[in-house]
Amino acid sequence: MKKENLKNKTSQDEDIGSKNDRLLVLHNDDHHSFDYVIEALMNICDHEPEQAVQCTLLTHYKGKCDIKKGSFNYLSPMKKALVDKELKATID
């Protein structure tokens, strides 16, 4: 396959895959400490410490933050785990 054709195919595949992507959104609740939320994001969503801190700050100041992207089946267990920790999370 020519390099140009391969590039076009990759682009088309990415477009198709993105139609099924959902966002796991963390919403601010004003009840939990920063450390609690940061630890949850690192343990449940496999965030690096810096990423967890940034998401926590965005959630605090903006009211919500997209914390993970993927299929509904991929995000659903993470959402459940966050909700089990009494954090407010949705899949959009």
mmCIF file of C-alpha atoms in Angstrom:
data_model
loop_
_atom_site.group_PDB
_atom_site.id
_atom_site.type_symbol
_atom_site.label_atom_id
_atom_site.label_comp_id
_atom_site.label_asym_id
_atom_site.label_seq_id
_atom_site.Cartn_x
_atom_site.Cartn_y
_atom_site.Cartn_z
ATOM 1 C CA MET A 1 0.000 0.000 0.000
ATOM 2 C CA LYS A 2 1.351 3.425 -0.864
ATOM 3 C CA LYS A 3 2.289 5.743 1.953
ATOM 4 C CA GLU A 4 -0.390 8.252 0.901
ATOM 5 C CA ASN A 5 -3.119 5.592 0.823
ATOM 6 C CA LEU A 6 -2.021 4.273 4.207
ATOM 7 C CA LYS A 7 -2.213 7.780 5.664
ATOM 8 C CA ASN A 8 -5.753 8.262 4.307
ATOM 9 C CA LYS A 9 -6.853 4.861 5.655
ATOM 10 C CA THR A 10 -5.465 5.691 9.101
ATOM 11 C CA SER A 11 -7.310 9.002 9.084
ATOM 12 C CA GLN A 12 -10.566 7.274 8.112
ATOM 13 C CA ASP A 13 -10.107 4.655 10.841
ATOM 14 C CA GLU A 14 -9.583 7.389 13.436
ATOM 15 C CA ASP A 15 -12.772 9.140 12.304
ATOM 16 C CA ILE A 16 -14.782 5.928 12.605
ATOM 17 C CA GLY A 17 -13.359 5.141 16.045
ATOM 18 C CA SER A 18 -14.055 8.606 17.395
ATOM 19 C CA LYS A 19 -17.799 8.229 16.743
ATOM 20 C CA ASN A 20 -17.964 5.628 19.514
ATOM 21 C CA ASP A 21 -15.842 7.598 21.963
ATOM 22 C CA ARG A 22 -17.509 8.904 25.075
ATOM 23 C CA LEU A 23 -16.206 11.128 27.829
ATOM 24 C CA LEU A 24 -16.005 10.286 31.497
ATOM 25 C CA VAL A 25 -16.738 13.574 33.242
ATOM 26 C CA LEU A 26 -15.967 14.378 36.871
ATOM 27 C CA HIS A 27 -18.274 16.979 38.431
ATOM 28 C CA ASN A 28 -17.454 19.231 41.372
ATOM 29 C CA ASP A 29 -19.184 18.340 44.616
ATOM 30 C CA ASP A 30 -17.494 20.649 47.188
ATOM 31 C CA HIS A 31 -17.391 17.782 49.709
ATOM 32 C CA HIS A 32 -14.190 15.832 49.117
ATOM 33 C CA SER A 33 -10.623 16.987 49.650
ATOM 34 C CA PHE A 34 -8.230 17.550 46.776
ATOM 35 C CA ASP A 35 -6.075 14.670 48.005
ATOM 36 C CA TYR A 36 -9.064 12.308 48.067
ATOM 37 C CA VAL A 37 -10.004 13.128 44.459
ATOM 38 C CA ILE A 38 -6.401 13.024 43.243
ATOM 39 C CA GLU A 39 -5.879 9.598 44.798
ATOM 40 C CA ALA A 40 -9.124 8.311 43.265
ATOM 41 C CA LEU A 41 -8.125 9.514 39.786
ATOM 42 C CA MET A 42 -4.702 7.880 40.071
ATOM 43 C CA ASN A 43 -6.078 4.563 41.381
ATOM 44 C CA ILE A 44 -9.218 4.259 39.266
ATOM 45 C CA CYS A 45 -8.344 6.055 36.023
ATOM 46 C CA ASP A 46 -4.578 5.374 36.001
ATOM 47 C CA HIS A 47 -3.792 9.088 35.899
ATOM 48 C CA GLU A 48 -0.252 10.236 36.547
ATOM 49 C CA PRO A 49 -0.016 12.493 39.631
ATOM 50 C CA GLU A 50 0.307 15.659 37.535
ATOM 51 C CA GLN A 51 -2.705 14.742 35.409
ATOM 52 C CA ALA A 52 -4.790 13.935 38.489
ATOM 53 C CA VAL A 53 -3.900 17.298 40.055
ATOM 54 C CA GLN A 54 -4.779 19.185 36.860
ATOM 55 C CA CYS A 55 -8.122 17.387 36.503
ATOM 56 C CA THR A 56 -8.928 18.042 40.156
ATOM 57 C CA LEU A 57 -8.149 21.748 39.810
ATOM 58 C CA LEU A 58 -10.174 22.047 36.601
ATOM 59 C CA THR A 59 -13.101 20.286 38.261
ATOM 60 C CA HIS A 60 -12.892 22.616 41.255
ATOM 61 C CA TYR A 61 -12.677 25.864 39.271
ATOM 62 C CA LYS A 62 -14.759 25.014 36.179
ATOM 63 C CA GLY A 63 -17.320 22.716 37.803
ATOM 64 C CA LYS A 64 -16.426 19.666 35.721
ATOM 65 C CA CYS A 65 -13.604 18.070 33.762
ATOM 66 C CA ASP A 66 -13.303 15.381 31.080
ATOM 67 C CA ILE A 67 -11.088 12.840 32.800
ATOM 68 C CA LYS A 68 -11.075 9.936 30.337
ATOM 69 C CA LYS A 69 -12.122 9.192 26.757
ATOM 70 C CA GLY A 70 -13.188 5.826 25.374
ATOM 71 C CA SER A 71 -16.057 3.490 24.669
ATOM 72 C CA PHE A 72 -18.992 3.227 27.053
ATOM 73 C CA ASN A 73 -17.904 -0.294 28.047
ATOM 74 C CA TYR A 74 -14.377 0.930 28.830
ATOM 75 C CA LEU A 75 -15.548 3.932 30.880
ATOM 76 C CA SER A 76 -18.446 2.299 32.729
ATOM 77 C CA PRO A 77 -16.387 0.423 35.390
ATOM 78 C CA MET A 78 -14.383 3.590 36.101
ATOM 79 C CA LYS A 79 -17.569 5.620 36.502
ATOM 80 C CA LYS A 80 -18.973 3.016 38.886
ATOM 81 C CA ALA A 81 -15.765 3.006 40.935
ATOM 82 C CA LEU A 82 -15.785 6.818 41.175
ATOM 83 C CA VAL A 83 -19.453 6.827 42.200
ATOM 84 C CA ASP A 84 -18.703 4.107 44.768
ATOM 85 C CA LYS A 85 -16.188 6.556 46.257
ATOM 86 C CA GLU A 86 -19.054 9.084 46.418
ATOM 87 C CA LEU A 87 -17.660 11.229 43.601
ATOM 88 C CA LYS A 88 -20.030 12.587 40.982
ATOM 89 C CA ALA A 89 -19.167 11.225 37.529
ATOM 90 C CA THR A 90 -21.092 10.878 34.281
ATOM 91 C CA ILE A 91 -20.482 9.403 30.855
ATOM 92 C CA ASP A 92 -21.337 11.861 28.092
#
